[in-house]
Short mmCIF file of C-alpha atoms and ligand atoms in Angstrom, two decimals:
data_model
loop_
_atom_site.label_atom_id
_atom_site.label_comp_id
_atom_site.label_asym_id
_atom_site.label_seq_id
_atom_site.Cartn_x
_atom_site.Cartn_y
_atom_site.Cartn_z
CA MET A 1 0.00 0.00 0.00
CA GLU A 2 1.27 3.45 -0.93
CA LYS A 3 1.65 5.75 2.02
CA GLU A 4 -0.80 8.63 2.04
CA LYS A 5 0.74 12.01 1.32
CA SER A 6 0.89 14.53 4.13
CA ALA A 7 -0.81 17.91 3.90
CA GLY A 8 2.59 19.55 3.50
CA GLN A 9 3.61 17.20 0.71
CA LEU A 10 0.37 17.86 -1.17
CA LEU A 11 0.68 21.60 -0.71
CA LYS A 12 4.30 21.54 -1.85
CA GLU A 13 3.35 19.61 -4.99
CA LYS A 14 0.66 22.16 -5.71
CA LEU A 15 2.61 25.32 -5.01
CA CYS A 16 6.32 24.72 -5.48
CA THR A 17 8.41 24.14 -8.57
CA SER A 18 9.99 20.71 -8.83
CA LYS A 19 12.80 19.88 -11.23
CA LYS A 20 13.67 16.43 -12.51
CA HIS A 21 16.40 14.95 -14.70
CA SER A 22 15.14 13.99 -18.19
CA GLY A 23 16.51 10.50 -17.62
CA LEU A 24 13.96 10.07 -14.81
CA LYS A 25 11.08 11.65 -16.73
CA LEU A 26 11.49 9.83 -20.04
CA SER A 27 10.79 6.16 -20.78
CA ALA A 28 13.56 3.90 -22.11
CA ASP A 29 12.03 4.20 -25.60
CA GLU A 30 11.92 7.97 -25.39
CA ILE A 31 15.56 8.08 -24.30
CA ARG A 32 16.45 5.85 -27.25
CA THR A 33 14.65 8.31 -29.56
CA CYS A 34 16.85 11.13 -28.18
CA PHE A 35 20.02 9.08 -28.66
CA ASP A 36 19.03 7.99 -32.20
CA PHE A 37 18.27 11.59 -33.15
CA CYS A 38 21.87 12.52 -32.34
CA GLU A 39 23.31 9.99 -34.79
CA ASP A 40 22.26 12.19 -37.73
CA TYR A 41 23.26 15.27 -35.77
CA LYS A 42 26.82 13.93 -35.51
CA VAL A 43 26.89 13.45 -39.29
CA PHE A 44 25.78 17.08 -39.70
CA LEU A 45 28.53 18.25 -37.31
CA ASN A 46 31.17 16.40 -39.32
CA ASP A 47 29.87 17.48 -42.73
CA ALA A 48 29.25 21.14 -41.91
CA LYS A 49 32.10 22.62 -39.89
CA THR A 50 31.88 26.07 -41.50
CA GLU A 51 29.03 28.42 -42.41
CA ARG A 52 29.52 27.73 -46.13
CA GLU A 53 29.40 23.97 -45.61
CA ALA A 54 26.34 24.29 -43.35
CA VAL A 55 24.51 26.22 -46.09
CA ILE A 56 25.35 23.56 -48.68
CA LYS A 57 24.29 20.78 -46.32
CA ALA A 58 21.04 22.56 -45.35
CA ILE A 59 20.08 23.18 -48.99
CA THR A 60 20.92 19.60 -49.98
CA LEU A 61 18.70 18.24 -47.20
CA ALA A 62 15.97 20.78 -47.97
CA GLU A 63 15.87 19.98 -51.69
CA LYS A 64 15.44 16.30 -50.80
CA CYS A 65 12.36 17.37 -48.83
CA GLY A 66 10.90 19.33 -51.75
CA PHE A 67 12.17 22.84 -51.01
CA THR A 68 12.84 25.03 -54.07
CA GLU A 69 14.74 28.28 -54.45
CA PHE A 70 12.73 31.42 -53.65
CA LYS A 71 12.43 34.05 -56.37
CA SER A 72 10.82 37.37 -55.54
CA GLY A 73 7.42 37.72 -57.19
CA MET A 74 6.89 33.97 -57.49
CA THR A 75 3.42 32.52 -56.90
CA LEU A 76 3.19 30.81 -53.56
CA LYS A 77 0.46 28.79 -51.90
CA GLU A 78 -0.15 26.88 -48.70
CA GLY A 79 2.28 23.97 -48.27
CA ASP A 80 4.97 25.39 -50.58
CA LYS A 81 8.52 25.00 -49.31
CA ILE A 82 11.17 27.52 -50.28
CA TYR A 83 14.72 28.54 -49.43
CA PHE A 84 16.77 31.68 -49.96
CA ASN A 85 20.56 31.39 -50.14
CA ASN A 86 22.31 34.56 -48.94
CA ARG A 87 25.78 34.58 -50.56
CA GLY A 88 26.46 30.95 -49.64
CA LYS A 89 26.93 31.84 -45.97
CA ALA A 90 23.38 32.14 -44.65
CA VAL A 91 20.13 30.50 -45.66
CA ILE A 92 16.43 31.06 -44.96
CA LEU A 93 13.97 28.18 -45.26
CA ALA A 94 10.20 28.61 -45.20
CA VAL A 95 7.07 26.47 -45.28
CA ILE A 96 3.98 28.43 -46.31
CA GLY A 97 1.11 28.16 -43.85
CA SER A 98 -2.66 28.10 -44.26
CA GLU A 99 -3.26 31.37 -42.39
CA PRO A 100 -2.78 34.75 -44.07
CA ILE A 101 0.88 35.75 -43.83
CA GLU A 102 -0.02 39.12 -42.27
CA LYS A 103 -0.96 37.18 -39.12
CA GLY A 104 2.78 36.71 -38.71
CA VAL A 105 5.37 34.03 -39.08
CA HIS A 106 6.86 31.49 -36.67
CA LEU A 107 10.58 32.06 -36.95
CA ALA A 108 13.56 30.13 -35.57
CA ALA A 109 16.95 31.82 -35.93
CA ALA A 110 20.24 29.97 -35.36
CA HIS A 111 23.80 30.75 -36.42
CA ILE A 112 26.17 28.53 -38.38
CA ASP A 113 29.48 30.31 -37.81
CA SER A 114 31.68 29.07 -34.95
CA PRO A 115 34.91 30.29 -33.34
CA ARG A 116 37.97 29.31 -35.40
CA LEU A 117 41.29 30.50 -36.80
CA ASP A 118 41.00 32.39 -40.11
CA LEU A 119 44.03 32.61 -42.38
CA LYS A 120 45.33 36.14 -42.88
CA GLN A 121 45.48 37.58 -46.37
CA ASN A 122 49.23 36.96 -46.67
CA PRO A 123 49.34 33.78 -44.63
CA LEU A 124 52.21 31.71 -45.98
CA TYR A 125 55.78 32.29 -44.79
CA GLU A 126 58.94 30.39 -44.05
CA ASP A 127 60.96 30.79 -40.86
CA SER A 128 64.04 28.66 -40.09
CA GLU A 129 63.05 26.16 -42.76
CA VAL A 130 59.53 25.62 -41.41
CA ALA A 131 56.52 26.79 -43.45
CA LEU A 132 53.64 28.36 -41.53
CA PHE A 133 50.31 30.15 -41.98
CA LYS A 134 49.57 33.38 -40.11
CA THR A 135 46.05 33.40 -38.63
CA HIS A 136 43.59 35.84 -37.13
CA TYR A 137 41.20 34.24 -34.67
CA TYR A 138 37.44 34.55 -35.29
CA GLY A 139 35.01 34.88 -32.38
CA GLY A 140 35.66 34.61 -28.66
CA ILE A 141 38.26 31.96 -27.95
CA LYS A 142 40.66 31.05 -25.16
CA LYS A 143 43.67 31.18 -27.44
CA TYR A 144 45.73 28.63 -25.45
CA GLN A 145 43.09 25.96 -26.25
CA TRP A 146 44.00 26.10 -29.93
CA GLY A 147 47.62 24.97 -29.59
CA THR A 148 48.68 21.36 -30.15
CA ILE A 149 45.35 20.11 -31.50
CA PRO A 150 44.93 18.72 -35.03
CA LEU A 151 43.43 21.33 -37.35
CA ALA A 152 41.72 20.98 -40.72
CA LEU A 153 41.59 23.68 -43.37
CA HIS A 154 38.22 24.56 -44.91
CA GLY A 155 37.12 27.29 -47.27
CA ILE A 156 37.39 28.72 -50.73
CA VAL A 157 39.98 30.38 -52.93
CA VAL A 158 38.89 32.83 -55.63
CA LYS A 159 41.54 32.88 -58.32
CA LYS A 160 42.56 35.83 -60.48
CA ASP A 161 40.27 34.71 -63.32
CA GLY A 162 37.32 34.60 -60.88
CA THR A 163 37.07 30.84 -60.66
CA LYS A 164 36.39 29.47 -57.21
CA VAL A 165 38.04 26.42 -55.67
CA SER A 166 36.78 24.67 -52.55
CA VAL A 167 39.39 23.59 -50.03
CA ASN A 168 38.91 20.84 -47.47
CA ILE A 169 42.08 19.27 -46.05
CA GLY A 170 42.29 17.30 -42.84
CA GLU A 171 38.88 15.64 -42.63
CA ASP A 172 39.53 12.49 -44.64
CA GLU A 173 41.16 9.60 -42.72
CA ASN A 174 44.15 9.80 -45.07
CA ASP A 175 44.48 13.59 -45.10
CA PRO A 176 47.29 15.37 -43.32
CA VAL A 177 46.34 17.83 -40.56
CA PHE A 178 47.87 21.10 -39.34
CA CYS A 179 48.86 22.37 -35.93
CA VAL A 180 49.63 25.44 -33.82
CA SER A 181 52.67 24.63 -31.67
CA ASP A 182 53.24 25.34 -27.97
CA LEU A 183 56.33 25.41 -25.77
CA LEU A 184 57.53 22.35 -23.91
CA PRO A 185 57.04 22.77 -20.11
CA HIS A 186 60.79 22.40 -19.63
CA LEU A 187 61.36 25.73 -21.36
CA ALA A 188 58.15 27.53 -20.43
CA ASN A 189 59.29 29.30 -17.25
CA GLU A 190 58.81 32.74 -18.80
CA GLN A 191 55.68 31.78 -20.76
CA MET A 192 53.94 30.48 -17.62
CA LYS A 193 54.32 33.93 -16.05
CA ARG A 194 52.09 35.41 -18.76
CA THR A 195 48.41 36.04 -18.02
CA PRO A 196 46.22 33.17 -19.33
CA GLY A 197 44.81 35.31 -22.14
CA GLU A 198 48.36 35.72 -23.40
CA LEU A 199 49.61 32.15 -22.83
CA LEU A 200 49.43 31.81 -26.57
CA LYS A 201 49.33 35.31 -28.05
CA GLY A 202 47.28 36.16 -31.12
CA GLU A 203 50.40 36.45 -33.26
CA GLU A 204 51.63 33.10 -31.95
CA LEU A 205 48.65 31.24 -33.43
CA ASN A 206 50.78 30.25 -36.42
CA ILE A 207 49.91 27.00 -38.13
CA ILE A 208 52.71 24.64 -39.15
CA VAL A 209 52.15 23.48 -42.74
CA GLY A 210 55.46 22.05 -43.95
CA SER A 211 59.13 21.31 -43.41
CA MET A 212 60.55 19.83 -46.65
CA PRO A 213 62.51 22.02 -49.11
CA PHE A 214 62.04 22.27 -52.85
CA LYS A 215 65.27 20.76 -54.19
CA ASP A 216 67.02 23.64 -55.92
CA ASP A 217 70.04 25.48 -54.52
CA GLU A 218 69.33 28.49 -56.74
CA VAL A 219 66.21 29.61 -54.81
CA SER A 220 65.60 30.94 -51.30
CA GLU A 221 62.69 29.92 -49.02
CA LYS A 222 62.65 26.42 -50.42
CA VAL A 223 60.16 25.01 -47.88
CA LYS A 224 57.63 27.72 -48.69
CA LEU A 225 58.17 27.11 -52.42
CA ASN A 226 57.58 23.41 -51.91
CA ILE A 227 54.25 24.16 -50.16
CA MET A 228 53.22 26.56 -52.94
CA SER A 229 54.11 23.89 -55.48
CA ILE A 230 51.86 21.35 -53.71
CA LEU A 231 49.01 23.88 -53.50
CA ASN A 232 49.45 24.73 -57.17
CA GLU A 233 49.33 21.11 -58.15
CA LYS A 234 46.24 20.41 -56.03
CA TYR A 235 44.24 23.63 -56.48
CA GLY A 236 45.90 25.43 -59.39
CA MET A 237 46.56 28.41 -57.10
CA ILE A 238 49.44 30.85 -56.79
CA GLU A 239 50.47 32.77 -53.65
CA GLU A 240 48.54 35.89 -54.70
CA ASP A 241 45.32 33.88 -54.68
CA PHE A 242 45.45 33.85 -50.86
CA LEU A 243 44.47 37.54 -51.10
CA SER A 244 40.99 36.57 -52.28
CA ALA A 245 40.49 33.46 -50.20
CA GLU A 246 38.52 32.58 -47.10
CA LEU A 247 40.33 29.74 -45.41
CA GLU A 248 39.34 28.66 -41.93
CA ALA A 249 41.29 26.35 -39.63
CA VAL A 250 38.94 24.26 -37.48
CA PRO A 251 39.52 21.27 -35.20
CA ALA A 252 40.09 18.18 -37.34
CA PHE A 253 38.51 15.70 -34.98
CA LYS A 254 35.02 14.23 -35.45
CA ALA A 255 31.95 14.39 -33.24
CA LYS A 256 31.98 11.55 -30.71
CA ASP A 257 29.77 10.14 -27.98
CA VAL A 258 31.03 11.20 -24.57
CA GLY A 259 30.69 9.10 -21.42
CA LEU A 260 30.42 5.39 -20.70
CA ASP A 261 26.65 5.80 -20.90
CA ARG A 262 27.07 7.60 -24.27
CA SER A 263 24.65 10.25 -23.01
CA MET A 264 26.53 13.24 -24.42
CA VAL A 265 28.03 14.36 -27.72
CA GLY A 266 31.44 16.03 -27.85
CA SER A 267 32.28 18.08 -30.91
CA TYR A 268 33.66 21.26 -32.37
CA GLY A 269 30.99 23.88 -33.01
CA HIS A 270 27.92 22.78 -31.06
CA ASP A 271 27.57 26.56 -30.68
CA ASP A 272 25.46 26.94 -32.63
CA ARG A 273 25.07 24.06 -35.01
CA VAL A 274 23.17 22.18 -32.29
CA CYS A 275 20.40 24.77 -32.64
CA ALA A 276 20.95 25.16 -36.40
CA TYR A 277 20.52 21.43 -36.93
CA THR A 278 17.47 21.12 -34.69
CA ALA A 279 15.79 24.22 -36.22
CA LEU A 280 16.63 22.91 -39.70
CA LYS A 281 15.31 19.43 -38.95
CA ALA A 282 12.11 20.95 -37.51
CA ILE A 283 11.40 23.01 -40.64
CA LEU A 284 12.12 19.97 -42.84
CA ASP A 285 9.80 17.75 -40.79
CA CYS A 286 6.85 20.08 -40.22
CA LYS A 287 3.78 19.82 -42.41
CA ASN A 288 0.31 21.37 -42.83
CA VAL A 289 1.40 24.36 -40.77
CA LYS A 290 -1.07 27.12 -39.94
CA LYS A 291 1.45 29.93 -39.55
CA THR A 292 4.11 30.24 -42.22
CA SER A 293 7.19 28.73 -40.59
CA VAL A 294 10.69 30.01 -41.19
CA THR A 295 14.16 28.90 -40.11
CA VAL A 296 17.07 31.24 -40.70
CA LEU A 297 20.61 29.92 -40.40
CA THR A 298 22.77 33.00 -40.19
CA ASP A 299 26.43 33.90 -40.29
CA LYS A 300 28.63 36.31 -38.30
CA GLU A 301 26.97 35.89 -34.89
CA GLU A 302 30.33 35.19 -33.27
CA THR A 303 31.72 38.53 -34.46
CA GLY A 304 28.68 40.62 -33.53
CA SER A 305 26.27 39.94 -36.43
CA ASP A 306 27.54 42.80 -38.63
CA GLY A 307 28.13 42.23 -42.33
CA ASN A 308 25.75 41.32 -45.14
CA THR A 309 25.37 37.71 -44.00
CA GLY A 310 24.82 38.60 -40.32
CA LEU A 311 21.50 39.44 -38.70
CA CYS A 312 22.33 43.12 -38.21
CA SER A 313 21.99 43.44 -41.99
CA ASP A 314 18.64 43.84 -43.75
CA TYR A 315 18.66 40.50 -45.52
CA LEU A 316 16.07 38.90 -43.24
CA SER A 317 13.67 41.84 -43.30
CA HIS A 318 14.05 42.10 -47.09
CA PHE A 319 13.14 38.43 -47.33
CA PHE A 320 10.02 39.10 -45.25
CA TYR A 321 9.08 42.03 -47.52
CA ASP A 322 9.63 39.92 -50.65
CA LEU A 323 7.64 37.05 -49.16
CA ALA A 324 4.80 39.39 -48.17
CA GLU A 325 4.74 40.83 -51.69
CA CYS A 326 4.06 37.37 -53.13
CA PHE A 327 0.75 37.46 -51.23
CA GLY A 328 0.05 41.15 -51.79
CA ALA A 329 0.56 41.61 -48.05
CA ASP A 330 2.25 44.34 -46.01
CA GLY A 331 5.76 43.23 -44.95
CA ARG A 332 5.66 45.52 -41.94
CA LYS A 333 2.61 43.73 -40.58
CA VAL A 334 4.18 40.34 -41.23
CA ILE A 335 7.23 41.27 -39.15
CA ALA A 336 5.24 42.97 -36.39
CA HIS A 337 3.12 39.85 -35.87
CA THR A 338 6.05 37.44 -36.07
CA GLU A 339 7.08 35.31 -33.11
CA CYS A 340 10.68 34.22 -32.96
CA LEU A 341 12.67 31.62 -31.09
CA SER A 342 16.24 32.88 -31.12
CA ALA A 343 17.91 29.48 -31.32
CA ASP A 344 21.22 29.66 -29.54
CA VAL A 345 23.07 27.75 -26.87
CA ASN A 346 23.45 28.67 -23.22
CA ALA A 347 26.10 27.70 -20.68
CA ALA A 348 25.45 24.44 -18.82
CA PHE A 349 26.39 24.10 -15.17
CA ASP A 350 29.82 22.49 -14.88
CA PRO A 351 30.49 20.80 -11.50
CA THR A 352 34.19 21.61 -11.85
CA PHE A 353 33.49 25.34 -12.09
CA PRO A 354 30.42 25.97 -9.92
CA ASP A 355 31.49 29.44 -8.81
CA VAL A 356 30.47 31.29 -11.98
CA MET A 357 26.87 30.09 -11.79
CA ASP A 358 23.80 30.88 -9.73
CA LYS A 359 22.64 27.30 -9.20
CA ARG A 360 19.06 28.45 -8.76
CA ASN A 361 18.95 30.08 -12.16
CA CYS A 362 21.39 28.39 -14.50
CA ALA A 363 20.85 25.58 -16.99
CA PHE A 364 21.84 21.96 -16.36
CA MET A 365 22.60 19.17 -18.79
CA ASN A 366 19.67 16.77 -19.22
CA TYR A 367 17.07 19.18 -17.88
CA GLY A 368 15.74 19.92 -21.35
CA VAL A 369 15.77 22.79 -23.79
CA CYS A 370 16.83 26.03 -22.12
CA VAL A 371 14.59 29.10 -22.38
CA THR A 372 16.50 32.30 -21.63
CA LYS A 373 14.39 35.38 -20.93
CA PHE A 374 17.31 37.79 -21.10
CA THR A 375 21.02 37.78 -21.85
CA GLY A 376 23.55 40.63 -21.69
CA ALA A 377 26.29 41.72 -19.33
CA ARG A 378 26.32 43.80 -16.12
CA GLY A 379 22.88 45.48 -15.86
CA LYS A 380 21.45 43.36 -18.74
CA SER A 381 23.41 45.50 -21.20
CA GLY A 382 22.74 44.42 -24.77
CA THR A 383 19.70 42.26 -24.03
CA SER A 384 16.28 42.27 -25.63
CA ASP A 385 14.62 40.79 -22.48
CA ALA A 386 11.53 38.90 -23.64
CA SER A 387 8.26 40.17 -22.20
CA ALA A 388 6.48 38.23 -19.47
CA GLU A 389 3.61 37.83 -21.94
CA PHE A 390 5.82 36.15 -24.52
CA VAL A 391 7.56 33.96 -21.93
CA GLY A 392 4.09 32.91 -20.78
CA ARG A 393 3.15 32.11 -24.35
CA VAL A 394 6.22 29.91 -24.89
CA ARG A 395 5.77 28.32 -21.46
CA SER A 396 2.25 27.14 -22.23
CA LEU A 397 3.30 25.94 -25.69
CA LEU A 398 6.13 23.79 -24.32
CA ASP A 399 4.17 22.48 -21.31
CA GLY A 400 1.19 21.69 -23.55
CA SER A 401 3.39 19.65 -25.90
CA SER A 402 5.36 17.69 -23.24
CA VAL A 403 8.62 19.36 -24.16
CA ILE A 404 11.05 19.09 -21.23
CA TRP A 405 12.44 22.56 -20.67
CA GLN A 406 14.25 24.68 -18.15
CA THR A 407 15.29 28.28 -17.76
CA GLY A 408 18.87 29.44 -17.64
CA GLU A 409 20.82 32.59 -17.08
CA LEU A 410 24.29 32.85 -18.60
CA GLY A 411 26.26 32.77 -15.35
CA LYS A 412 26.20 34.77 -12.16
CA VAL A 413 25.40 38.46 -12.15
CA ASP A 414 28.60 40.32 -13.07
CA ALA A 415 30.54 37.09 -13.73
CA GLY A 416 30.69 38.04 -17.40
CA GLY A 417 27.86 37.70 -19.86
CA GLY A 418 27.10 37.53 -23.52
CA GLY A 419 24.42 37.97 -26.11
CA THR A 420 22.73 36.33 -29.05
CA VAL A 421 20.93 37.51 -32.19
CA ALA A 422 17.73 37.92 -30.11
CA ALA A 423 18.28 41.66 -29.67
CA TYR A 424 18.67 42.29 -33.42
CA LEU A 425 15.50 40.36 -34.19
CA ALA A 426 13.59 42.13 -31.43
CA ASN A 427 14.81 45.44 -32.85
CA MET A 428 13.03 44.50 -36.10
CA ASN A 429 9.81 44.64 -34.04
CA MET A 430 8.95 41.02 -33.41
CA ASP A 431 8.53 39.01 -30.20
CA VAL A 432 11.72 37.07 -29.46
CA ILE A 433 13.04 34.74 -26.80
CA ASP A 434 16.23 32.69 -26.60
CA VAL A 435 15.73 28.94 -26.77
CA GLY A 436 18.54 26.41 -27.08
CA VAL A 437 20.79 23.67 -25.77
CA PRO A 438 22.98 24.00 -22.64
CA VAL A 439 26.66 23.48 -23.52
CA VAL A 440 29.66 22.52 -21.37
CA SER A 441 33.00 24.07 -22.42
CA MET A 442 31.33 26.50 -24.82
CA HIS A 443 33.66 27.99 -27.47
CA ALA A 444 36.34 25.37 -26.76
CA PRO A 445 37.55 23.23 -29.69
CA PHE A 446 35.60 20.32 -28.15
CA GLU A 447 32.24 21.25 -26.61
CA ILE A 448 29.79 18.92 -24.85
CA VAL A 449 25.99 18.68 -24.97
CA ALA A 450 23.53 16.12 -23.57
CA LYS A 451 21.55 14.07 -26.08
CA THR A 452 18.21 14.46 -24.32
CA ASP A 453 18.57 18.25 -24.48
CA VAL A 454 19.34 18.14 -28.21
CA TYR A 455 16.18 16.19 -28.87
CA MET A 456 14.03 18.42 -26.64
CA THR A 457 15.32 21.46 -28.53
CA TYR A 458 14.28 19.86 -31.82
CA LYS A 459 10.88 19.09 -30.30
CA ALA A 460 10.49 22.71 -29.11
CA PHE A 461 11.06 24.07 -32.64
CA TYR A 462 8.88 21.40 -34.17
CA VAL A 463 5.85 22.05 -31.92
CA PHE A 464 6.33 25.80 -32.42
CA PHE A 465 6.10 25.41 -36.20
CA GLN A 466 3.38 22.80 -36.00
CA GLU A 467 1.21 24.75 -33.55
MN1 LIG B 501 25.89 31.03 -30.20
MN1 LIG B 502 29.08 31.65 -29.38
#
């Protein structure tokens, strides 16, 4: 016989919030669904390490699901699926709903750029018979984390005649990789006195790319010449072509299960491909939607969203205007009635570093998709701060659809802070809230997320579109 609950127990159940690990809430089958979902996510992580590759991958998957390229002025009807490719670095995908578009759109916005080392414009040099690439780091990194890990080179080279070559070295099992060196501890007495931000300095993030000379006593810088000769053979490029190239060094390792229970995924670039993938998958899977549903996968978030592929530019609002025009609708009304889930990661509580978190208000792994009312630093500087009304709206949506979710603030007050694209979207005059996956070791070359949270984030976007 079950013991009868006391008055206090009953009252507590009624009045007080209780939190529970997803592993205790979900059935074995449901947990398996979460784990299975992450198998395809790992493939996405490995295939799309850069914004350009993520756009190609998203469009390939979308076309398989019947999406076609959007042209302004085209005739659109309920159920149509379209995509808009912004310069190969950002993409918008939409499924047309049954309700008039002026009633607003359900939008999910994630970013597909991640912290990395970009090659400088004149990258290649030889020093003491070693060939190296100069880099300029992209996004917020702890520079020391980028030494002595295998790096792959991704990107494009635009040659003098305008032709474009894609570069991808270091991902294939048989490919060579590259590396930023670090000092041996035996000789690091002076280096270890530096502040951690300077342990590896920006100008020390030089990538080793070769050490064999071109056999000819008549020329200088033989190792560099040998590297140029290999690049010329492989890509038909000359040194000057580096000037019009975008080459990005990213960790060469693949996404892997983490833990004996395989409950987590470790990878480069969860921020923010974990939200990009889940928002993409949700738009591909949704059908018979009432509100027109839109996923935007944007670039440049890690550098502040400026630039014509970042969300501070007008490309998203212009898309809304063009889309509205197809229905003879007013773009301004479409935007004003739009609801947006700003799909970005948040920091997960890390038991090794508890001091930076307010345990009562931060996100935990395996407690579901994280809904963040506000971001920012100090006195909420730079936040859009979702209204109580909109938080209430999202709360009832998620609760009504059995999505496991939690709230999370990015660290303690005054411990630091950060922002997402939410503010830029809110500035367009739509309702926005941050929704995404908690991440351990965010912005490190190898970040960790929990599989149940990844699935719950997908489910949140899916029920939002499908509502
Ligand atoms: Mn992010
Ligand atoms: Mn980030």
